Coordinates of C-alpha atoms in Angstrom, one line a residue:
M1002 CA -4.5 55.5 -46.9
N1003 CA -1.4 55.6 -44.6
E1004 CA -3.7 55.7 -41.6
A1005 CA -5.5 52.5 -42.8
I1006 CA -2.2 50.8 -43.3
Q1007 CA -1.0 51.8 -39.9
F1008 CA -4.3 50.6 -38.3
E1009 CA -4.0 47.3 -40.1
N1010 CA -0.4 46.9 -38.9
K1011 CA -1.5 47.6 -35.4
E1012 CA -4.3 45.1 -35.6
T1013 CA -2.0 42.4 -37.1
T1014 CA 0.6 43.0 -34.3
A1015 CA -2.2 42.7 -31.7
V1016 CA -3.4 39.4 -33.1
A1017 CA 0.1 38.1 -33.3
A1018 CA 0.7 39.1 -29.7
D1019 CA -2.6 37.3 -28.7
E1020 CA -1.6 34.2 -30.5
R1021 CA 1.9 34.1 -29.0
P1022 CA 2.0 31.3 -26.4
L1023 CA 2.4 32.4 -22.9
V1024 CA 5.5 30.8 -21.2
T1025 CA 5.4 30.9 -17.5
P1026 CA 8.9 30.7 -16.1
V1027 CA 9.4 27.9 -13.6
A1028 CA 11.4 28.8 -10.6
V1029 CA 14.2 26.3 -10.1
K1030 CA 15.1 25.9 -6.5
P1031 CA 18.8 26.4 -6.1
F1032 CA 20.9 23.5 -4.8
L1033 CA 22.4 24.6 -1.6
V1034 CA 24.7 22.5 0.6
S1035 CA 25.8 22.9 4.2
K1036 CA 29.2 22.3 5.7
A1037 CA 27.8 19.3 7.5
E1038 CA 26.5 17.7 4.3
I1039 CA 30.0 18.2 2.7
L1040 CA 31.7 16.7 5.7
F1041 CA 29.4 13.6 5.8
A1042 CA 29.6 13.2 2.0
L1043 CA 33.4 12.9 2.4
L1044 CA 33.2 10.6 5.4
S1045 CA 30.8 8.3 3.5
Y1046 CA 33.7 7.2 1.3
A1047 CA 35.6 5.9 4.3
A1048 CA 32.5 4.4 5.9
A1049 CA 31.6 2.6 2.6
Y1050 CA 35.2 1.3 2.3
I1051 CA 35.1 -0.1 5.9
Y1052 CA 31.7 -1.6 5.3
T1053 CA 32.9 -3.3 2.1
K1054 CA 35.9 -4.7 3.9
L1055 CA 33.7 -5.9 6.8
V1056 CA 31.5 -7.8 4.4
F1057 CA 34.3 -9.5 2.6
N1058 CA 36.5 -10.2 5.6
D1059 CA 34.5 -10.7 8.8
I1060 CA 31.0 -12.0 7.9
G1061 CA 31.1 -15.8 8.5
R1062 CA 34.4 -15.8 10.4
Y1063 CA 34.6 -16.6 14.0
D1064 CA 38.3 -16.0 14.8
E1065 CA 38.9 -13.0 17.1
I1066 CA 36.3 -10.9 18.9
G1067 CA 38.1 -7.6 18.1
G1068 CA 38.0 -8.2 14.4
P1069 CA 34.7 -6.6 13.4
I1070 CA 34.5 -4.0 16.2
W1071 CA 36.9 -1.5 14.8
R1072 CA 35.0 -1.8 11.5
V1073 CA 31.5 -1.7 12.8
L1074 CA 32.0 1.2 15.2
P1075 CA 33.1 3.8 12.5
I1076 CA 30.2 2.8 10.3
L1077 CA 27.7 3.0 13.1
A1078 CA 29.2 6.3 14.4
F1079 CA 29.0 7.8 10.8
A1080 CA 25.4 6.7 10.3
V1081 CA 24.1 7.9 13.7
A1082 CA 25.9 11.2 13.5
A1083 CA 24.9 11.9 9.9
V1084 CA 21.2 11.1 10.5
I1085 CA 21.1 13.3 13.7
V1086 CA 23.1 16.2 12.4
L1087 CA 21.5 16.4 8.9
N1088 CA 18.0 16.4 10.5
R1089 CA 18.6 19.2 13.0
G1090 CA 15.7 21.5 13.3
K1091 CA 13.1 18.7 12.5
K1092 CA 10.6 17.5 15.0
I1093 CA 11.9 14.1 16.3
T1094 CA 9.3 11.6 17.6
A1095 CA 9.7 9.3 20.5
E1096 CA 9.2 6.4 18.1
S1097 CA 12.5 7.3 16.3
W1098 CA 14.5 6.9 19.5
F1099 CA 12.9 3.5 20.0
W1100 CA 14.1 2.4 16.6
L1101 CA 17.6 3.8 17.4
A1102 CA 17.7 1.8 20.6
C1103 CA 16.8 -1.3 18.7
L1104 CA 19.5 -0.6 16.1
L1105 CA 22.2 -0.1 18.8
A1106 CA 21.1 -3.2 20.6
V1107 CA 21.3 -5.5 17.5
T1108 CA 24.5 -3.8 16.3
A1109 CA 26.2 -4.5 19.7
A1110 CA 25.1 -8.1 19.5
F1111 CA 26.6 -8.4 16.0
M1112 CA 29.8 -6.5 17.0
F1113 CA 30.5 -8.7 20.1
R1114 CA 29.4 -11.9 18.3
I1115 CA 26.6 -12.7 20.7
Y1116 CA 25.1 -15.4 18.6
T1117 CA 22.5 -17.2 20.8
V1118 CA 19.0 -17.1 19.4
W1119 CA 20.0 -15.2 16.2
N1120 CA 23.0 -16.1 14.1
E1121 CA 25.5 -13.8 12.5
A1122 CA 23.7 -13.5 9.1
Q1123 CA 20.3 -12.9 10.8
L1124 CA 21.8 -10.1 13.0
F1125 CA 23.5 -8.6 9.9
F1126 CA 20.1 -8.6 8.1
F1127 CA 18.3 -7.0 11.1
V1128 CA 20.9 -4.2 11.4
H1129 CA 20.2 -3.2 7.8
G1130 CA 16.4 -3.3 8.2
L1131 CA 16.6 -1.3 11.5
I1132 CA 18.9 1.4 10.2
V1133 CA 16.6 2.0 7.2
W1134 CA 13.5 2.2 9.3
W1135 CA 15.3 4.5 11.8
V1136 CA 16.4 6.8 9.0
L1137 CA 12.8 7.1 7.8
S1138 CA 11.4 7.6 11.3
H1139 CA 14.0 10.2 12.4
S1140 CA 13.8 12.2 9.2
G1141 CA 10.0 12.2 9.2
K1142 CA 9.7 10.3 5.9
L1143 CA 7.2 7.6 7.0
L1144 CA 4.0 8.3 4.9
D1145 CA 1.7 8.3 7.9
G1146 CA 4.2 10.2 10.1
E1147 CA 4.7 7.0 12.1
S1148 CA 4.8 3.3 11.5
G1149 CA 1.5 2.0 10.3
H1150 CA -0.6 0.5 7.5
F1151 CA 1.7 2.0 4.9
L1152 CA 4.4 -0.4 5.9
P1153 CA 4.9 -2.0 2.4
M1154 CA 5.2 1.5 0.7
D1155 CA 7.5 2.8 3.5
G1156 CA 9.7 -0.2 3.0
I1157 CA 9.9 0.4 -0.8
N1158 CA 10.7 4.1 -0.1
G1159 CA 13.4 3.3 2.4
F1160 CA 15.2 0.5 0.5
I1161 CA 14.7 1.6 -3.1
V1162 CA 13.1 4.9 -3.9
I1163 CA 15.0 7.3 -1.6
P1164 CA 18.5 5.9 -1.9
F1165 CA 18.3 5.4 -5.7
Y1166 CA 16.5 8.7 -6.4
H1167 CA 19.4 10.5 -4.6
Y1168 CA 22.0 8.1 -5.8
F1169 CA 24.2 10.9 -7.2
L1170 CA 23.6 13.3 -4.3
R1171 CA 27.0 12.7 -2.8
V1172 CA 28.7 13.8 -6.1
R1173 CA 26.5 16.8 -6.4
T1174 CA 27.2 17.8 -2.8
L1175 CA 30.9 17.6 -3.1
A1176 CA 30.9 19.4 -6.5
K1177 CA 28.8 22.2 -5.0
G1178 CA 31.1 22.4 -2.0
L1179 CA 34.1 22.8 -4.3
Q1180 CA 32.3 25.4 -6.4
N1181 CA 31.5 27.4 -3.2
A1182 CA 35.1 27.2 -2.1
M1183 CA 36.3 28.5 -5.4
K1184 CA 33.6 31.2 -5.8
G1185 CA 35.1 33.8 -3.5
S1186 CA 38.6 33.6 -4.9
G1187 CA 39.7 35.6 -7.9
K1188 CA 40.9 34.3 -11.2
S1189 CA 44.6 34.4 -10.2
K1190 CA 43.9 32.4 -7.0
K1191 CA 42.0 29.7 -9.0
Q1192 CA 44.9 29.4 -11.4
N1193 CA 47.3 29.2 -8.4
A1194 CA 45.2 26.4 -6.9
W1195 CA 45.7 24.2 -10.0
W1196 CA 49.4 25.0 -10.0
I1197 CA 49.6 23.9 -6.3
V1198 CA 47.9 20.7 -7.1
G1199 CA 50.2 20.0 -10.0
A1200 CA 53.3 20.8 -7.9
L1201 CA 52.1 18.4 -5.2
F1202 CA 51.7 15.5 -7.6
L1203 CA 55.1 16.2 -9.2
S1204 CA 56.7 16.4 -5.7
L1205 CA 55.0 13.1 -4.8
F1206 CA 56.5 11.5 -7.9
L1207 CA 60.0 12.7 -7.1
F1208 CA 59.6 11.5 -3.5
V1209 CA 58.7 8.0 -4.6
C1210 CA 61.7 8.0 -7.0
A1211 CA 64.1 9.1 -4.2
A1212 CA 62.7 6.5 -1.8
K1213 CA 63.2 3.7 -4.4
L1214 CA 66.8 4.8 -5.1
L1215 CA 67.6 4.9 -1.4
M1216 CA 66.1 1.4 -1.0
R1217 CA 68.4 0.1 -3.7
A1218 CA 71.3 1.8 -2.1
D1219 CA 70.9 0.2 1.4
S1220 CA 69.2 -3.1 2.0
Q1221 CA 68.6 -2.4 5.7
F1222 CA 66.8 0.8 4.9
A1223 CA 64.8 -1.0 2.2
E1224 CA 63.7 -3.6 4.7
K1225 CA 62.5 -1.0 7.3
F1226 CA 61.0 1.2 4.6
E1227 CA 59.1 -1.8 3.2
H1228 CA 57.2 -2.2 6.4
L1229 CA 56.2 1.4 6.3
L1230 CA 55.0 1.1 2.7
D1231 CA 52.8 -1.8 3.7
W1232 CA 50.4 0.6 5.3
V1233 CA 50.0 2.7 2.1
R1234 CA 50.5 0.2 -0.6
L1235 CA 47.5 -0.2 -3.0
D1236 CA 47.4 -3.9 -3.8
A1237 CA 44.8 -5.6 -5.9
E1238 CA 42.5 -6.4 -2.9
I1239 CA 42.4 -2.8 -1.7
L1240 CA 41.7 -1.5 -5.2
I1241 CA 38.7 -4.0 -5.4
Y1242 CA 37.4 -2.7 -2.1
L1243 CA 37.8 0.9 -3.2
F1244 CA 35.9 0.1 -6.5
L1245 CA 33.1 -1.8 -4.7
S1246 CA 32.8 0.9 -2.0
L1247 CA 31.8 3.6 -4.6
P1248 CA 28.3 2.3 -5.3
V1249 CA 27.9 1.3 -1.7
G1250 CA 28.8 4.8 -0.5
A1251 CA 26.4 6.4 -3.0
Y1252 CA 23.6 4.2 -1.7
I1253 CA 24.4 4.9 1.9
Y1254 CA 24.6 8.7 1.5
G1255 CA 21.6 8.6 -0.9
L1256 CA 19.5 7.1 1.9
I1257 CA 20.7 9.3 4.7
G1258 CA 21.3 12.6 2.9
G1259 CA 18.3 12.0 0.6
A1260 CA 15.9 11.3 3.5
A1261 CA 17.1 14.6 5.2
R1262 CA 16.7 16.6 1.9
M1263 CA 13.5 15.0 0.5
E1264 CA 10.7 17.5 0.4
N1265 CA 7.6 16.7 2.4
D1266 CA 5.5 17.7 -0.5
L1267 CA 6.7 14.6 -2.4
M1268 CA 5.7 12.4 0.5
L1269 CA 2.3 14.1 0.7
R1270 CA 1.6 13.6 -3.0
Q1271 CA 2.7 9.9 -2.7
K1272 CA 0.4 9.4 0.2
S1273 CA -2.5 11.1 -1.6
S1274 CA -2.0 8.9 -4.6
L1275 CA -2.0 5.8 -2.5
N1276 CA -5.2 6.9 -0.7
R1277 CA -6.9 7.6 -4.0
F1278 CA -5.9 4.2 -5.3
L1279 CA -7.2 2.5 -2.1
E1280 CA -10.5 4.3 -2.4
S1281 CA -10.8 3.4 -6.1
I1282 CA -10.6 -0.4 -5.4
R1283 CA -13.5 -0.3 -2.9
R1284 CA -16.0 -1.9 -5.3
V1285 CA -16.8 -5.3 -3.7
P1286 CA -20.0 -5.4 -1.6
A1287 CA -19.5 -6.2 2.0
G1288 CA -22.0 -9.0 1.8
V1289 CA -19.9 -10.8 -0.8
W1290 CA -16.8 -10.6 1.4
A1291 CA -18.7 -11.8 4.4
V1292 CA -19.8 -14.9 2.5
V1293 CA -16.2 -15.5 1.3
I1294 CA -14.8 -15.3 4.9
L1295 CA -17.5 -17.5 6.3
L1296 CA -16.5 -20.2 3.7
F1297 CA -13.0 -20.0 5.0
S1298 CA -14.3 -20.2 8.6
V1299 CA -16.3 -23.3 7.8
L1300 CA -13.3 -24.9 6.3
Y1301 CA -11.2 -24.2 9.4
I1302 CA -14.0 -25.4 11.8
A1303 CA -14.1 -28.7 9.8
F1304 CA -10.4 -29.0 10.1
F1305 CA -10.5 -28.4 13.9
A1306 CA -13.3 -31.0 14.3
L1307 CA -11.6 -33.7 12.3
Q1308 CA -8.1 -33.2 13.9
A1309 CA -9.2 -32.3 17.5
S1310 CA -7.6 -35.4 19.1
Y1311 CA -4.4 -34.8 17.1
F1312 CA -4.0 -31.2 18.2
L1313 CA -4.9 -31.8 21.8
G1314 CA -1.8 -34.0 22.1
G1315 CA 0.3 -30.9 22.4
F1316 CA -1.7 -29.6 25.4
N1317 CA -1.9 -32.9 27.4
H1318 CA 1.5 -34.1 26.4
T1319 CA 0.2 -37.2 24.7
L1320 CA 1.4 -38.1 21.2
P1321 CA -0.8 -39.5 18.4
E1322 CA -0.2 -43.1 17.6
G1323 CA 2.9 -43.7 15.5
F1324 CA 4.4 -40.2 16.1
I1325 CA 7.6 -39.3 17.9
V1326 CA 8.1 -35.9 19.6
S1327 CA 10.3 -34.3 16.9
Q1328 CA 8.0 -35.4 14.1
Y1329 CA 4.9 -34.2 15.9
A1330 CA 6.4 -30.8 16.6
R1331 CA 7.7 -30.2 13.1
E1332 CA 4.8 -31.6 11.1
G1333 CA 2.4 -28.9 10.2
F1334 CA 4.0 -26.1 12.2
F1335 CA 5.0 -23.9 9.4
E1336 CA 1.9 -24.8 7.4
L1337 CA -0.2 -23.4 10.2
C1338 CA 1.9 -20.2 10.2
R1339 CA 1.4 -19.9 6.5
V1340 CA -2.3 -20.4 6.9
M1341 CA -2.3 -17.5 9.3
T1342 CA -0.4 -15.3 6.8
L1343 CA -2.9 -16.2 4.1
N1344 CA -5.7 -15.1 6.5
F1345 CA -4.0 -11.8 7.0
V1346 CA -3.8 -11.3 3.2
L1347 CA -7.5 -12.1 2.9
L1348 CA -8.4 -9.7 5.7
W1349 CA -6.3 -6.9 4.1
L1350 CA -8.2 -7.5 0.8
V1351 CA -11.5 -7.4 2.6
T1352 CA -10.8 -4.2 4.5
R1353 CA -9.4 -2.4 1.4
M1354 CA -11.7 -3.6 -1.3
S1355 CA -15.1 -3.7 0.5
E1356 CA -17.5 -0.9 -0.4
A1357 CA -17.7 2.0 2.0
D1358 CA -20.5 1.9 4.5
A1359 CA -23.7 3.4 3.1
A1360 CA -27.3 3.7 4.0
G1361 CA -29.0 0.3 3.8
H1362 CA -25.8 -1.7 4.1
E1363 CA -25.3 -1.6 7.9
T1364 CA -26.4 -5.2 8.3
S1365 CA -24.0 -6.5 5.8
S1366 CA -21.2 -4.3 7.3
K1367 CA -21.9 -5.7 10.7
L1368 CA -21.9 -9.3 9.3
L1369 CA -18.6 -8.6 7.6
K1370 CA -17.0 -7.3 10.9
V1371 CA -18.3 -10.4 12.8
S1372 CA -16.9 -12.7 10.1
C1373 CA -13.5 -10.9 10.2
L1374 CA -13.4 -11.3 14.0
L1375 CA -14.3 -15.0 13.6
L1376 CA -11.5 -15.5 11.1
L1377 CA -9.0 -13.8 13.5
A1378 CA -10.2 -16.0 16.4
E1379 CA -9.5 -19.1 14.2
S1380 CA -6.1 -17.7 13.3
L1381 CA -5.3 -17.2 17.0
L1382 CA -6.3 -20.8 17.6
F1383 CA -3.9 -21.9 14.9
A1384 CA -1.2 -19.9 16.7
V1385 CA -2.0 -21.6 20.0
I1386 CA -1.9 -25.1 18.4
A1387 CA 1.5 -24.3 16.7
A1388 CA 2.9 -23.0 20.0
S1389 CA 1.7 -26.2 21.8
K1390 CA 3.7 -28.3 19.4
I1391 CA 6.9 -26.3 20.0
L1392 CA 6.4 -26.2 23.8
L1393 CA 6.0 -30.0 23.8
Y1394 CA 9.3 -30.3 21.9
I1395 CA 11.0 -27.9 24.4
S1396 CA 9.7 -29.7 27.4
N1397 CA 11.3 -33.0 26.2
F1398 CA 14.5 -31.7 24.7
G1399 CA 15.1 -28.2 26.1
F1400 CA 15.6 -24.9 24.4
T1401 CA 17.6 -24.3 21.2
S1402 CA 17.9 -21.2 19.1
K1403 CA 15.6 -22.5 16.3
R1404 CA 12.9 -23.5 18.8
I1405 CA 13.0 -20.0 20.4
Q1406 CA 12.8 -18.4 17.0
S1407 CA 9.7 -20.6 16.2
L1408 CA 8.1 -19.5 19.5
W1409 CA 8.8 -15.8 18.7
L1410 CA 7.3 -16.2 15.2
V1411 CA 4.1 -17.7 16.6
G1412 CA 4.0 -15.0 19.3
V1413 CA 4.3 -12.3 16.7
L1414 CA 1.5 -13.8 14.6
A1415 CA -0.7 -14.2 17.7
A1416 CA -0.1 -10.6 18.6
A1417 CA -1.0 -9.5 15.1
C1418 CA -4.4 -11.3 15.5
L1419 CA -5.1 -9.5 18.7
A1420 CA -4.0 -6.1 17.4
W1421 CA -6.1 -6.5 14.3
G1422 CA -9.1 -7.6 16.4
I1423 CA -8.7 -4.6 18.7
H1424 CA -8.6 -2.3 15.6
L1425 CA -11.8 -3.8 14.2
M1426 CA -13.7 -3.5 17.4
S1427 CA -12.5 0.0 18.6
G1428 CA -11.0 1.6 15.5
K1429 CA -7.8 2.4 17.3
K1430 CA -4.5 2.3 15.4
T1431 CA -2.6 -0.8 16.6
M1432 CA -0.1 -1.4 13.7
K1433 CA 2.7 0.7 15.2
L1434 CA 2.4 -0.9 18.6
W1435 CA 2.5 -4.4 17.0
M1436 CA 5.6 -3.4 15.0
M1437 CA 7.4 -2.0 18.0
L1438 CA 6.5 -5.1 20.1
S1439 CA 7.8 -7.4 17.4
A1440 CA 11.1 -5.4 17.0
G1441 CA 11.6 -5.0 20.8
T1442 CA 11.2 -8.7 21.5
L1443 CA 13.5 -9.5 18.5
C1444 CA 16.2 -7.3 20.0
A1445 CA 15.7 -8.8 23.5
L1446 CA 16.1 -12.3 22.2
A1447 CA 19.5 -11.4 20.8
Y1448 CA 20.8 -11.4 24.4
L1449 CA 18.9 -14.4 25.7
P1450 CA 21.3 -17.2 26.7
V1451 CA 20.5 -20.5 25.1

C-alpha cells in the first residue's frame, strides 16, 4: 500500500514537472561605456548650448564676420571628433570622407558668410542634412552599406529613428560613468564624497555672501567686481538657452552616440523587412505598366507637338508673340520640373510593383523597359527645355543666385534621368554617384561668385 502511494506521488510529481512551463533566461547585454563616450556626453552639453545661442543670436544677422565663427567652430569640432573617435575600429569607406569634405565646405561658407548662390538659411539647412548623412555613412548605418535606393529610409533613420531611439543615451552614459567611478571605492569613501560636495556648496554660499558684503562696503570694489560677475551671472536669457539646449543636446548625442552604438543586426533586420515588403508589392503585370507609361508618353508627345514653336524660342533666342523675357523664362519652368518629379515617382512604382520576370513574360518585360527609357528620354527633353528658358533669361540679364539655383536644379534632374537610364540598360548601381554629383556641385556653388 505504501509502495503504491509512493509510486503515485512520484508519477504526480513527474506530471507536474512536465506541465511546468520552461522559462529560457534571456541574456541581457550589459551596458558598458568608454571614457571617450563619457567625455563626449559631457561636451555635448556645451556644444548644445553654443548651438542654441547660435540659432537665437546669429541666424539672420549680418553684422560682424567673427560673430558665428567662435560658435560654429566648437560645434563642428565636437561633432567631427565625436563621430571619428566613437567609431574607431570600424571600417570607414571612401564615401564617408566625401560627405565629410562636403560638410566642411558648406560649414566654412556658413561660418564666413559666403552668401553668393545659397543664402544663410539654405546653407544652415545643408549643414544639418550633410552632418546627418555623414554620421550614417561614417558609422556604417546606411542600409545598403552605401548611399543608394534606400535613400528615404536612411533619411528617416538619420533624422528620426536613431536620435530619438537613443534620446536618453547621454543620461545613461553619464550615470554609468558615475557608477563606475564610485564602484571601486569603499563605503566610507562614498560617504566622504557626498560630504565633500556638501562642503563645496556651503563654501560657495559663504563666498557669495562675503563678496556681497564687501561690495556694500566699498563702491569701487563693487564696480570692479560687478564686471567680473557679468561673466558668470545667470540672467533669464542664459537660463532659457540652458533649458532649450537640453533636448537639443540629447538629440545631437542620440544621433552621434546612437549611430556608433546601434547594432548592425537591427539594421539587417530593418533591411530584410523592407526587402520583403518590396517583394510583396510586386503584383502588377509588366504589360499593364507598359500600357500606363505609353499613355503618359503619348500625352507628352502631343504636348511637344502642339508647343514646339513655343519651346524652340529658348533655343533660337526668339520670344513667342506677346511675351517678354522674364515672363517666358518663369512661365512653366517649375511646372516642367514637377512633371519630371512625377515621372520619377511613376518609374519608382513601375520598378517596384511590376511582377518579377518569369517564363513567357520576356516580351512584356522588354516592352516595359523600352517604355521606361522612352519616359526618361521625354523627361530629359523637359529638362533641356527648362534649361533653355533660364539660359535665355541669363543671356539677357546676367547671372543671379536664383537663376543659378534653377540651372542647378535642372542639371540635377537631367543627371537623374541619365543615371536611371544607365541603370535600366546595364543594371549598374548609379544612385550613389548621382547623389555625390548633386551634393558636390551644391557645395561648389557655395563659392561661386555671383
